[in-house]
Coordinates of C-alpha atoms in Angstrom, one line a residue:
M1 CA -82.4 -41.6 82.0
I2 CA -79.9 -38.7 80.8
G3 CA -78.1 -41.2 78.5
L4 CA -81.6 -42.4 77.0
L5 CA -82.5 -38.8 76.6
G6 CA -79.1 -37.9 75.2
R7 CA -79.3 -40.7 72.6
K8 CA -82.9 -39.8 71.6
R9 CA -82.0 -36.2 71.4
G10 CA -78.9 -37.3 69.2
K11 CA -80.8 -39.0 66.9
A12 CA -83.3 -36.2 66.7
Q13 CA -81.0 -33.9 65.6
G14 CA -78.9 -36.1 63.3
T15 CA -75.6 -36.2 65.0
D16 CA -75.0 -39.9 65.1
P17 CA -71.3 -40.4 66.1
I18 CA -70.7 -42.8 63.6
V19 CA -71.6 -39.9 60.8
V20 CA -69.7 -37.2 62.7
D21 CA -66.5 -39.4 62.6
S22 CA -67.1 -40.2 58.8
A23 CA -67.4 -36.5 58.1
R24 CA -64.1 -35.7 59.9
K25 CA -62.3 -38.2 58.0
A26 CA -63.5 -36.9 54.8
T27 CA -62.3 -33.2 55.6
G28 CA -59.2 -34.4 56.9
G29 CA -58.2 -36.1 53.5
R30 CA -59.3 -33.1 51.2
T31 CA -56.9 -31.1 53.5
R32 CA -54.1 -33.2 52.8
T33 CA -55.0 -33.8 49.3
R34 CA -54.7 -29.6 49.4
V35 CA -51.5 -29.4 51.1
L36 CA -49.9 -32.1 48.9
M37 CA -51.1 -30.1 45.9
T38 CA -49.8 -27.1 47.0
M39 CA -46.5 -28.6 47.9
A40 CA -46.2 -30.2 44.6
V41 CA -46.7 -26.9 42.7
F42 CA -44.2 -25.1 44.9
F43 CA -41.5 -28.0 44.4
G44 CA -42.5 -27.8 40.7
I45 CA -41.7 -23.8 40.7
Y46 CA -38.6 -24.2 42.9
A47 CA -37.4 -26.9 40.2
T48 CA -37.5 -25.0 37.4
I49 CA -35.9 -22.0 39.1
A50 CA -33.3 -24.3 40.0
G51 CA -32.9 -26.2 36.4
R52 CA -32.6 -22.8 34.8
L53 CA -30.0 -21.3 37.3
V54 CA -28.0 -24.4 36.4
Y55 CA -28.6 -23.6 32.6
L56 CA -27.4 -20.3 33.1
G57 CA -24.6 -21.5 34.9
M58 CA -23.1 -23.6 32.3
L59 CA -23.7 -21.1 29.7
D60 CA -20.5 -18.9 28.5
P61 CA -21.0 -15.3 29.3
E62 CA -19.9 -14.2 26.0
V63 CA -22.8 -16.0 24.3
S64 CA -25.4 -15.0 26.7
N65 CA -28.1 -12.1 26.4
G66 CA -26.7 -10.1 29.1
P67 CA -25.5 -6.6 28.8
E68 CA -21.9 -7.5 28.5
S69 CA -22.7 -9.2 25.3
R70 CA -24.3 -6.3 23.8
V71 CA -21.6 -3.8 24.8
T72 CA -18.9 -5.8 22.8
A73 CA -20.4 -8.5 20.3
S74 CA -18.5 -10.7 18.8
R75 CA -16.4 -10.3 15.5
P76 CA -14.9 -13.0 13.1
D77 CA -11.4 -13.7 12.7
I78 CA -9.7 -11.9 9.7
V79 CA -7.2 -14.0 8.2
D80 CA -4.7 -14.0 5.1
R81 CA -4.9 -16.0 2.2
N82 CA -2.9 -19.0 3.7
G83 CA -4.9 -18.9 6.9
E84 CA -2.7 -16.9 9.1
V85 CA -4.6 -14.7 11.8
L86 CA -4.6 -11.1 10.9
A87 CA -7.3 -9.8 13.5
T88 CA -9.1 -12.0 16.2
D89 CA -11.0 -11.4 19.6
I90 CA -9.7 -12.1 23.0
K91 CA -11.4 -11.8 26.4
T92 CA -10.8 -8.8 28.7
S93 CA -12.1 -7.5 31.7
S94 CA -13.5 -3.9 32.2
L95 CA -14.2 -2.1 35.6
F96 CA -17.5 -0.9 36.7
A97 CA -19.2 0.3 39.7
E98 CA -22.9 0.5 41.3
P99 CA -23.1 4.0 42.4
R100 CA -25.8 3.2 44.9
R101 CA -23.5 0.6 46.6
I102 CA -20.8 3.0 47.0
V103 CA -19.9 3.7 50.5
D104 CA -17.2 6.5 50.3
A105 CA -16.6 7.8 46.9
D106 CA -13.5 9.5 47.8
E107 CA -12.0 6.4 49.7
A108 CA -12.8 4.4 46.6
I109 CA -11.2 7.0 44.1
E110 CA -8.0 7.0 46.3
K111 CA -7.6 3.1 46.3
L112 CA -8.1 3.0 42.4
S113 CA -5.9 5.4 41.7
T114 CA -3.1 3.6 43.0
V115 CA -3.9 0.9 40.4
L116 CA -5.1 3.5 37.7
P117 CA -2.9 6.3 37.9
D118 CA -4.5 7.7 34.7
L119 CA -8.0 7.7 36.2
D120 CA -9.7 11.0 35.9
V121 CA -10.6 11.6 39.4
E122 CA -13.3 14.5 38.6
Q123 CA -15.0 12.5 36.1
T124 CA -14.9 9.2 38.3
Y125 CA -16.1 11.4 41.5
N126 CA -19.0 12.8 39.8
K127 CA -20.1 9.1 38.0
L128 CA -19.8 7.6 41.8
K129 CA -22.1 10.3 43.3
S130 CA -24.4 10.1 40.4
G131 CA -26.8 7.6 42.1
T132 CA -27.2 5.4 39.0
G133 CA -27.4 1.5 39.2
F134 CA -24.1 1.3 36.8
V135 CA -21.1 3.3 35.5
W136 CA -18.0 2.0 33.4
L137 CA -14.9 3.3 35.3
K138 CA -12.3 1.7 32.9
R139 CA -12.7 -0.4 30.1
Q140 CA -10.3 -3.2 28.7
L141 CA -8.1 -3.7 31.8
T142 CA -4.8 -6.1 31.9
P143 CA -4.9 -9.2 34.0
K144 CA -2.6 -7.5 36.6
Q145 CA -4.8 -4.7 36.9
Q146 CA -7.8 -6.7 37.7
A147 CA -6.1 -8.6 40.3
E148 CA -4.7 -5.4 42.0
I149 CA -8.2 -3.9 42.0
L150 CA -10.1 -7.0 43.2
A151 CA -7.3 -7.1 46.2
L152 CA -8.3 -3.6 47.2
G153 CA -11.7 -5.1 48.3
I154 CA -14.0 -2.0 47.4
P155 CA -17.5 -2.6 47.8
G156 CA -19.6 -1.5 45.0
V157 CA -17.1 -2.0 42.0
G158 CA -17.1 -5.3 39.8
F159 CA -15.7 -6.6 36.7
R160 CA -17.6 -7.6 33.2
T161 CA -15.8 -9.9 30.5
E162 CA -15.8 -8.0 27.3
K163 CA -13.9 -8.4 23.7
R164 CA -11.2 -6.6 22.2
R165 CA -9.8 -7.0 19.2
F166 CA -6.0 -8.4 18.7
Y167 CA -4.1 -8.0 16.1
P168 CA -1.1 -10.3 15.7
G169 CA 0.8 -8.5 12.9
G170 CA 0.8 -5.2 14.5
E171 CA 2.1 -2.5 12.2
T172 CA 2.3 -4.7 9.2
T173 CA -1.2 -5.0 8.3
S174 CA -2.6 -1.7 10.4
Y175 CA -3.9 0.1 7.3
I176 CA -5.4 -2.7 5.5
V177 CA -6.9 -4.6 8.2
G178 CA -8.0 -1.1 10.2
L179 CA -9.2 -0.8 13.6
T180 CA -12.3 -1.3 15.9
N181 CA -13.5 1.2 18.8
I182 CA -13.6 0.0 22.5
D183 CA -17.0 -1.3 21.7
N184 CA -15.4 -3.5 18.9
K185 CA -17.1 -1.6 16.0
G186 CA -15.3 -1.5 13.0
I187 CA -14.2 2.3 12.5
S188 CA -11.4 1.6 9.6
G189 CA -10.0 -0.5 6.8
L190 CA -11.4 -4.0 6.3
E191 CA -12.7 -4.0 9.9
K192 CA -14.9 -1.3 8.8
Y193 CA -15.9 -2.9 5.6
I194 CA -17.1 -6.2 7.4
D195 CA -19.3 -4.3 9.8
D196 CA -20.7 -2.3 6.3
Q197 CA -21.4 -5.7 4.9
G198 CA -23.8 -6.6 7.9
L199 CA -22.1 -7.5 10.8
A200 CA -23.3 -4.2 12.7
D201 CA -26.7 -5.5 12.4
L202 CA -26.2 -8.9 13.5
Q203 CA -24.2 -7.1 16.5
A204 CA -27.0 -4.9 17.2
S205 CA -29.7 -7.8 17.5
G206 CA -27.6 -9.8 19.6
L207 CA -27.0 -12.4 16.8
A208 CA -23.5 -12.1 16.3
V209 CA -22.2 -15.1 18.4
A210 CA -18.6 -16.1 18.2
K211 CA -19.1 -19.8 17.2
D212 CA -21.6 -18.7 14.3
L213 CA -19.0 -16.7 12.7
Q214 CA -16.7 -17.7 10.0
P215 CA -13.3 -16.1 9.4
V216 CA -13.2 -13.4 6.9
K217 CA -10.4 -14.4 4.6
L218 CA -8.3 -11.6 2.4
S219 CA -6.4 -11.7 -0.9
I220 CA -3.3 -10.6 1.3
D221 CA -0.4 -12.9 1.6
L222 CA 1.4 -11.9 5.1
R223 CA 4.7 -13.1 4.0
V224 CA 4.6 -10.6 1.2
Q225 CA 3.4 -8.1 3.1
H226 CA 6.1 -8.2 5.8
I227 CA 8.6 -7.8 3.0
V228 CA 6.7 -5.1 1.8
R229 CA 6.9 -3.2 5.4
D230 CA 10.1 -4.1 5.9
E231 CA 11.4 -2.6 2.6
I232 CA 9.4 0.8 2.6
Q233 CA 10.5 1.1 6.4
S234 CA 14.0 0.8 5.6
A235 CA 13.9 3.0 2.4
M236 CA 12.2 5.8 4.2
E237 CA 15.1 5.4 7.0
K238 CA 17.8 5.3 4.2
Y239 CA 16.9 8.5 2.4
R240 CA 15.6 10.6 5.3
A241 CA 11.9 10.7 3.3
V242 CA 8.6 12.1 4.7
A243 CA 6.9 8.6 4.0
A244 CA 7.0 5.7 1.7
G245 CA 4.5 3.0 0.4
A246 CA 4.3 0.0 -2.2
V247 CA 1.8 -2.5 -3.4
V248 CA 1.8 -6.0 -5.1
I249 CA -1.2 -6.9 -7.0
N250 CA -1.9 -10.0 -9.1
V251 CA -1.9 -9.0 -12.8
K252 CA -4.0 -11.6 -13.8
T253 CA -7.2 -11.6 -11.4
G254 CA -6.6 -7.9 -9.7
E255 CA -5.9 -9.1 -6.1
V256 CA -3.9 -7.2 -3.8
L257 CA -1.2 -9.5 -2.4
A258 CA 0.5 -6.9 0.0
M259 CA 0.1 -2.9 0.6
G260 CA 2.2 -0.8 2.9
S261 CA 2.3 2.8 3.6
V262 CA 4.6 4.3 6.3
P263 CA 4.3 6.1 9.2
D264 CA 2.0 3.7 9.9
F265 CA 0.6 2.6 13.6
D266 CA 0.0 -0.2 16.1
P267 CA -3.2 -1.2 15.8
N268 CA -2.7 -2.9 19.1
N269 CA -2.3 0.7 21.1
P270 CA -3.1 2.9 18.4
F271 CA -2.4 6.3 20.3
N272 CA -1.0 8.0 17.4
A273 CA -3.4 6.7 14.8
Q274 CA -4.9 10.2 14.1
D275 CA -1.8 11.9 13.7
K276 CA -1.7 14.1 10.5
D277 CA 1.4 11.9 9.3
R278 CA -0.5 8.7 9.5
L279 CA -2.4 8.5 6.2
N280 CA -2.7 5.5 4.0
R281 CA -0.7 7.1 1.2
M282 CA -1.4 4.3 -1.2
S283 CA -5.4 4.5 -1.4
A284 CA -6.2 7.9 0.3
G285 CA -3.1 10.2 -0.7
L286 CA -3.3 12.0 -3.5
F287 CA 0.0 12.9 -5.9
E288 CA 1.0 14.1 -9.2
M289 CA 2.5 10.6 -10.2
G290 CA 5.2 12.3 -12.7
S291 CA 6.7 10.5 -15.4
T292 CA 4.7 6.8 -14.3
I293 CA 1.8 8.3 -16.1
K294 CA 3.7 8.5 -19.5
S295 CA 3.1 4.7 -19.6
F296 CA -0.6 5.8 -20.1
T297 CA 0.1 8.6 -22.4
T298 CA 2.1 6.1 -24.5
A299 CA -0.7 3.6 -24.4
M300 CA -2.9 6.1 -25.2
A301 CA -1.3 6.8 -28.5
L302 CA -0.8 3.5 -29.6
D303 CA -4.2 2.5 -28.7
S304 CA -5.7 5.3 -30.9
G305 CA -4.4 3.9 -33.9
K306 CA -2.4 7.3 -34.9
M307 CA 0.8 6.3 -33.9
S308 CA 2.8 3.1 -33.6
L309 CA 5.9 1.8 -32.1
N310 CA 7.7 3.0 -35.5
S311 CA 6.5 6.4 -35.3
T312 CA 8.6 9.4 -34.7
V313 CA 8.1 12.8 -32.9
D314 CA 10.4 15.9 -33.0
A315 CA 11.8 16.4 -29.7
S316 CA 14.7 18.9 -30.8
R317 CA 13.4 21.9 -29.2
P318 CA 11.3 23.1 -26.2
L319 CA 7.5 23.3 -26.9
T320 CA 5.6 26.3 -25.8
I321 CA 1.9 26.3 -25.1
G322 CA 0.7 29.8 -23.9
R323 CA 3.3 30.8 -21.1
Q324 CA 4.1 27.3 -20.3
T325 CA 7.5 26.1 -22.0
I326 CA 8.0 22.3 -22.0
R327 CA 11.6 21.0 -21.7
D328 CA 13.0 17.6 -21.4
F329 CA 15.3 16.9 -18.1
H330 CA 17.9 15.0 -20.3
G331 CA 16.9 16.0 -23.7
K332 CA 18.4 14.5 -26.7
G333 CA 17.8 17.7 -29.0
R334 CA 16.5 15.3 -31.9
V335 CA 13.8 13.4 -33.7
L336 CA 12.7 10.5 -31.1
T337 CA 10.8 7.3 -31.8
V338 CA 7.9 6.2 -29.7
P339 CA 10.4 3.7 -27.8
E340 CA 13.0 6.3 -27.5
V341 CA 10.2 8.7 -26.1
F342 CA 9.3 6.2 -23.4
I343 CA 12.9 5.3 -22.1
F344 CA 14.3 8.8 -22.5
S345 CA 11.3 9.9 -20.5
S346 CA 10.8 12.9 -22.7
N347 CA 8.3 15.5 -21.8
I348 CA 8.0 17.1 -25.2
G349 CA 7.6 13.7 -26.9
S350 CA 4.8 12.8 -24.3
A351 CA 3.2 16.1 -25.0
K352 CA 3.1 15.5 -28.4
E353 CA 1.7 11.9 -28.0
A354 CA -1.1 13.5 -26.1
D355 CA -1.5 16.2 -28.9
V356 CA -2.2 13.6 -31.6
V357 CA -5.1 12.3 -29.6
G358 CA -6.7 15.3 -28.6
I359 CA -7.9 17.1 -25.3
E360 CA -11.2 15.2 -25.0
G361 CA -9.8 11.7 -26.1
H362 CA -7.1 12.3 -23.6
R363 CA -9.4 12.8 -20.7
E364 CA -11.5 10.0 -21.9
F365 CA -8.9 7.6 -21.9
L366 CA -7.7 8.6 -18.3
K367 CA -11.0 7.8 -17.0
R368 CA -11.4 4.7 -18.8
L369 CA -8.2 3.7 -17.1
G370 CA -9.9 4.6 -13.8
L371 CA -7.4 7.5 -12.8
L372 CA -9.8 10.3 -12.5
D373 CA -12.8 8.6 -10.7
R374 CA -12.8 7.4 -7.0
L375 CA -11.5 3.8 -6.6
Q376 CA -14.0 1.6 -5.3
T377 CA -12.3 -0.9 -3.3
E378 CA -13.3 -2.7 0.1
L379 CA -11.0 -0.1 1.8
P380 CA -13.0 2.6 3.1
E381 CA -10.3 5.1 2.9
S382 CA -10.1 6.1 -0.8
A383 CA -9.6 9.4 -2.3
R384 CA -11.1 11.1 -5.2
P385 CA -8.7 12.5 -7.7
T386 CA -8.5 16.0 -8.7
E387 CA -8.1 17.3 -12.1
P388 CA -8.6 20.8 -13.9
K389 CA -12.3 21.7 -13.9
V390 CA -12.4 22.6 -17.7
W391 CA -9.3 20.8 -19.5
K392 CA -7.6 23.0 -22.1
K393 CA -4.7 22.3 -24.1
V394 CA -1.9 23.0 -21.8
H395 CA -3.9 20.6 -19.3
S396 CA -3.4 18.0 -21.6
I397 CA 0.1 18.7 -22.4
T398 CA 1.3 18.9 -18.6
A399 CA -1.0 15.9 -17.9
A400 CA 1.0 14.0 -20.8
F401 CA 4.0 13.8 -18.3
G402 CA 2.1 13.4 -15.0
H403 CA 1.4 17.0 -14.0
G404 CA -1.5 19.0 -13.3
F405 CA -4.1 16.1 -12.2
S406 CA -3.4 14.2 -8.9
T407 CA -4.5 10.5 -8.2
T408 CA -3.7 7.6 -6.0
P409 CA -0.6 5.2 -6.3
L410 CA -3.4 2.4 -5.9
Q411 CA -5.0 3.7 -8.6
T412 CA -2.2 4.1 -11.0
A413 CA -1.2 0.5 -10.4
A414 CA -4.6 -0.7 -11.1
G415 CA -4.5 1.2 -14.5
A416 CA -1.1 -0.1 -15.0
V417 CA -2.2 -3.6 -14.6
A418 CA -4.7 -3.3 -17.8
L419 CA -1.7 -2.3 -19.6
M420 CA 0.1 -5.9 -18.6
N421 CA -2.7 -8.2 -18.6
G422 CA -3.9 -8.3 -22.1
G423 CA -5.9 -5.0 -21.7
R424 CA -8.5 -5.8 -19.5
F425 CA -9.3 -3.0 -16.4
M426 CA -10.3 -5.0 -13.1
T427 CA -10.9 -2.9 -10.0
P428 CA -8.3 -4.3 -7.4
T429 CA -9.6 -6.3 -4.7
F430 CA -8.5 -7.2 -0.8
L431 CA -10.6 -10.4 -1.0
P432 CA -9.6 -13.7 -3.0
R433 CA -10.7 -13.7 -6.6
T434 CA -10.5 -16.4 -8.9
L435 CA -9.4 -15.8 -12.5
E436 CA -12.9 -16.7 -13.8
E437 CA -14.3 -13.9 -11.3
A438 CA -11.7 -11.5 -12.4
I439 CA -12.6 -11.9 -16.1
A440 CA -16.3 -11.6 -15.5
A441 CA -16.0 -8.5 -13.4
S442 CA -13.4 -6.8 -15.8
K443 CA -13.5 -4.5 -19.1
Q444 CA -11.4 -4.3 -22.0
V445 CA -10.0 -0.8 -21.8
V446 CA -7.0 -1.3 -24.6
S447 CA -6.4 -3.5 -27.3
E448 CA -4.3 -6.8 -26.8
Q449 CA -1.8 -5.3 -29.2
T450 CA -1.1 -2.2 -27.0
S451 CA -0.9 -4.0 -24.0
N452 CA 2.2 -6.1 -26.0
D453 CA 3.6 -3.1 -27.1
M454 CA 3.6 -1.9 -23.4
R455 CA 5.3 -5.1 -22.1
Y456 CA 7.8 -4.6 -24.8
L457 CA 8.4 -0.7 -23.6
F458 CA 8.5 -1.7 -19.8
N459 CA 11.2 -4.6 -20.8
L460 CA 13.1 -2.3 -23.0
N461 CA 13.4 0.7 -20.3
A462 CA 14.8 -2.1 -18.0
T463 CA 17.5 -3.6 -20.4
A464 CA 18.4 -1.1 -23.2
P465 CA 21.4 1.4 -22.9
G466 CA 19.8 4.7 -21.2
G467 CA 16.8 2.9 -19.8
S468 CA 15.7 4.2 -16.1
G469 CA 14.5 1.1 -15.0
K470 CA 17.7 -0.7 -14.8
R471 CA 17.9 -0.3 -10.9
G472 CA 14.7 -2.2 -10.5
T473 CA 15.9 -5.5 -12.4
V474 CA 16.2 -8.7 -10.5
P475 CA 18.3 -11.3 -12.3
G476 CA 16.4 -14.4 -13.4
Y477 CA 13.1 -12.5 -12.8
R478 CA 12.7 -10.5 -16.2
V479 CA 11.6 -7.1 -14.6
G480 CA 10.5 -4.1 -16.8
G481 CA 9.2 -1.0 -15.3
K482 CA 8.9 2.8 -15.5
T483 CA 10.3 5.7 -13.3
G484 CA 8.7 8.9 -12.1
T485 CA 10.2 11.6 -10.3
A486 CA 7.7 14.8 -9.6
E487 CA 8.7 18.0 -8.5
K488 CA 6.3 18.7 -5.6
V489 CA 4.2 21.7 -5.6
V490 CA 5.0 23.9 -2.4
N491 CA 3.2 27.3 -1.9
G492 CA 1.8 27.1 -5.5
R493 CA 5.0 26.3 -7.4
Y494 CA 7.0 23.3 -8.2
S495 CA 9.8 22.8 -5.9
K496 CA 13.7 22.2 -7.0
E497 CA 14.2 20.4 -3.8
K498 CA 11.4 18.1 -3.1
N499 CA 10.4 15.0 -5.2
F500 CA 7.8 12.9 -5.1
N501 CA 9.5 9.7 -6.7
A502 CA 7.5 6.4 -8.0
F503 CA 8.7 3.0 -9.9
L504 CA 6.1 1.3 -11.6
A505 CA 7.0 -2.7 -12.5
A506 CA 6.0 -6.0 -13.7
F507 CA 7.3 -9.5 -14.0
P508 CA 8.3 -11.6 -15.7
M509 CA 7.9 -9.5 -18.8
D510 CA 7.2 -12.4 -21.2
D511 CA 4.1 -13.1 -19.4
P512 CA 3.6 -10.8 -16.3
Q513 CA 2.0 -12.1 -13.1
Y514 CA 2.6 -9.5 -10.8
L515 CA 2.8 -5.5 -10.7
V516 CA 4.8 -3.8 -7.9
L517 CA 4.5 -0.1 -7.3
T518 CA 6.9 1.8 -4.9
I519 CA 6.6 5.4 -4.0
I520 CA 8.8 7.6 -1.6
D521 CA 8.2 11.3 -0.7
E522 CA 10.9 13.8 -0.3
P523 CA 14.0 11.4 -0.5
K524 CA 17.2 12.7 -0.2
M525 CA 20.6 11.4 -1.4
E526 CA 22.6 9.5 1.1
G527 CA 25.0 11.6 2.6
S528 CA 23.5 14.6 1.1
T529 CA 20.6 17.0 1.4
R530 CA 20.1 17.1 -2.3
S531 CA 16.9 15.5 -3.6
A532 CA 17.1 11.9 -5.1
T533 CA 15.4 10.9 -8.3
A534 CA 13.2 7.6 -8.7
G535 CA 15.9 5.8 -10.4
F536 CA 18.2 5.8 -7.4
T537 CA 15.5 5.2 -4.6
A538 CA 11.8 4.1 -5.8
A539 CA 13.5 1.4 -8.4
P540 CA 15.7 -0.4 -5.8
M541 CA 12.8 -0.6 -3.5
V542 CA 11.0 -2.7 -6.2
A543 CA 14.2 -4.9 -6.9
N544 CA 14.6 -6.1 -3.2
I545 CA 10.5 -6.6 -2.7
I546 CA 10.8 -8.7 -6.2
R547 CA 14.1 -10.6 -5.0
R548 CA 12.6 -11.3 -1.6
S549 CA 8.7 -12.2 -2.4
A550 CA 9.1 -13.9 -6.0
P551 CA 9.9 -17.6 -4.6
M552 CA 7.0 -17.4 -2.2
L553 CA 4.5 -16.2 -5.1
G554 CA 5.6 -19.0 -7.1
V555 CA 7.9 -17.4 -9.7
K556 CA 10.7 -19.3 -10.4
P557 CA 13.9 -17.5 -12.2
E558 CA 15.2 -18.2 -15.3
F559 CA 18.6 -17.5 -15.5
G560 CA 20.3 -16.9 -19.1
Q561 CA 17.0 -16.2 -20.6
E562 CA 16.6 -12.7 -19.8
G563 CA 16.2 -11.8 -23.7
A564 CA 17.3 -8.2 -23.6
A565 CA 15.6 -5.9 -25.6
T566 CA 17.5 -3.3 -27.6
L567 CA 16.2 -0.2 -29.8
A568 CA 17.2 -2.0 -33.1
S569 CA 15.0 -5.0 -32.1
Y570 CA 11.5 -3.2 -31.7
P571 CA 8.6 -4.0 -34.0

């Protein structure tokens, strides 16, 4: 009875066991589906995370977007014209700390000081107690320092891989290639020039990735650069000079093949780079260039058409301008021809050549040859020449023989290139340049005839009796040139004891290919405290540079064909 009632009641209430069982099965199926879907979602999330971790683990940390790559972004290699590396990036480790994880700052500093004795204790203590998340402790460690610090086991300190610049040539190319700071940013030389051309913007945006940066090729020939540096360093020591320098320029293209200045510095350890005597005197030093300027004075007189190689000037007596009296160092006391004015380096003759052209014409000619304006090259270190505020006759007269205005040796060399290559001025460059590009960027500043005449005079000065360029000659290479011995200004007066010497030369003189300018500051005669002249100091430097480098530059010697010029053979 009860079972019957139950079945009736169940039917009345709609709870048939078969229906209930079906409902339970349906509910269980939906639950399992939800569980499986949830598992699939979580599995997908963890699979994505795992894949990302694997991807990041395979990345080179130097090309990732982490903080370390923003600290020291990549830089392109710098190479010479033959592909020799002058500057490159190397990996280095830097020490950092997370102050919030430092347990005992005093103990940490005490341990670190055993490896880093130059660590600033007070500054480091303040960093470790700052409570910040990250501080640098020491940048650019050596591998040995890193290993020793790791062995200390200090919690809260770690290392980040950075880049630093390495210069295989050391001092040899220091003033040309330049320097980077601790963050691998260019601060001088071609390194700064490269940043200014857009590399700094790429670094800031994180796009300066090493594999995408092509090497920057320079016009420098490292072989010739080594010779130049070796010769100027030897000359400075031999003559106990304050400084010395030299530059080698391709006359046809204006490319700088080598340029050096000593004292210099090691860019891999530039602790003394800011010392006052560490100055690139070739482009950033201003000097009265002495009698080398007579090259431009004679060229100006010839190019004006008012004088020729057959012209004469009266140099029989000193020339007085106001309170200034102009005398010759080794006067001949007679009328001189233009070639004689040049090879005897007559101050009186040069002054009269300038007087023929006039004050305005003289200044305009010097500006045309680039001697009075700041030279615009790739090197940021370039000085602006000095000149009188108002040119008067006395200024023109003294400028004729290299006194009264100052310019850089590199500018002097650049102006002389135009006198040797047919009359075209081309701004010197430290980057490769083809002949076609050089001609397109140049301007005609003197006539071809003037250039031919100046080649003749350079050759004459090295071969004729009494010429001052004899010690700059090299057998087989037909070297010609002009000496310059300038008394330095000390306390507002010209000193008889301190000279600034220079020698300006080109070779081979029948068709000049290269120009060499050497300078030496305050040289002394060997075994004496007496000041030395350019013929004994600067000229031999040129001879040594040409003798050693000419074969590398592809200039073949031709013996027995020197073609010595004489005073009787000029046009």
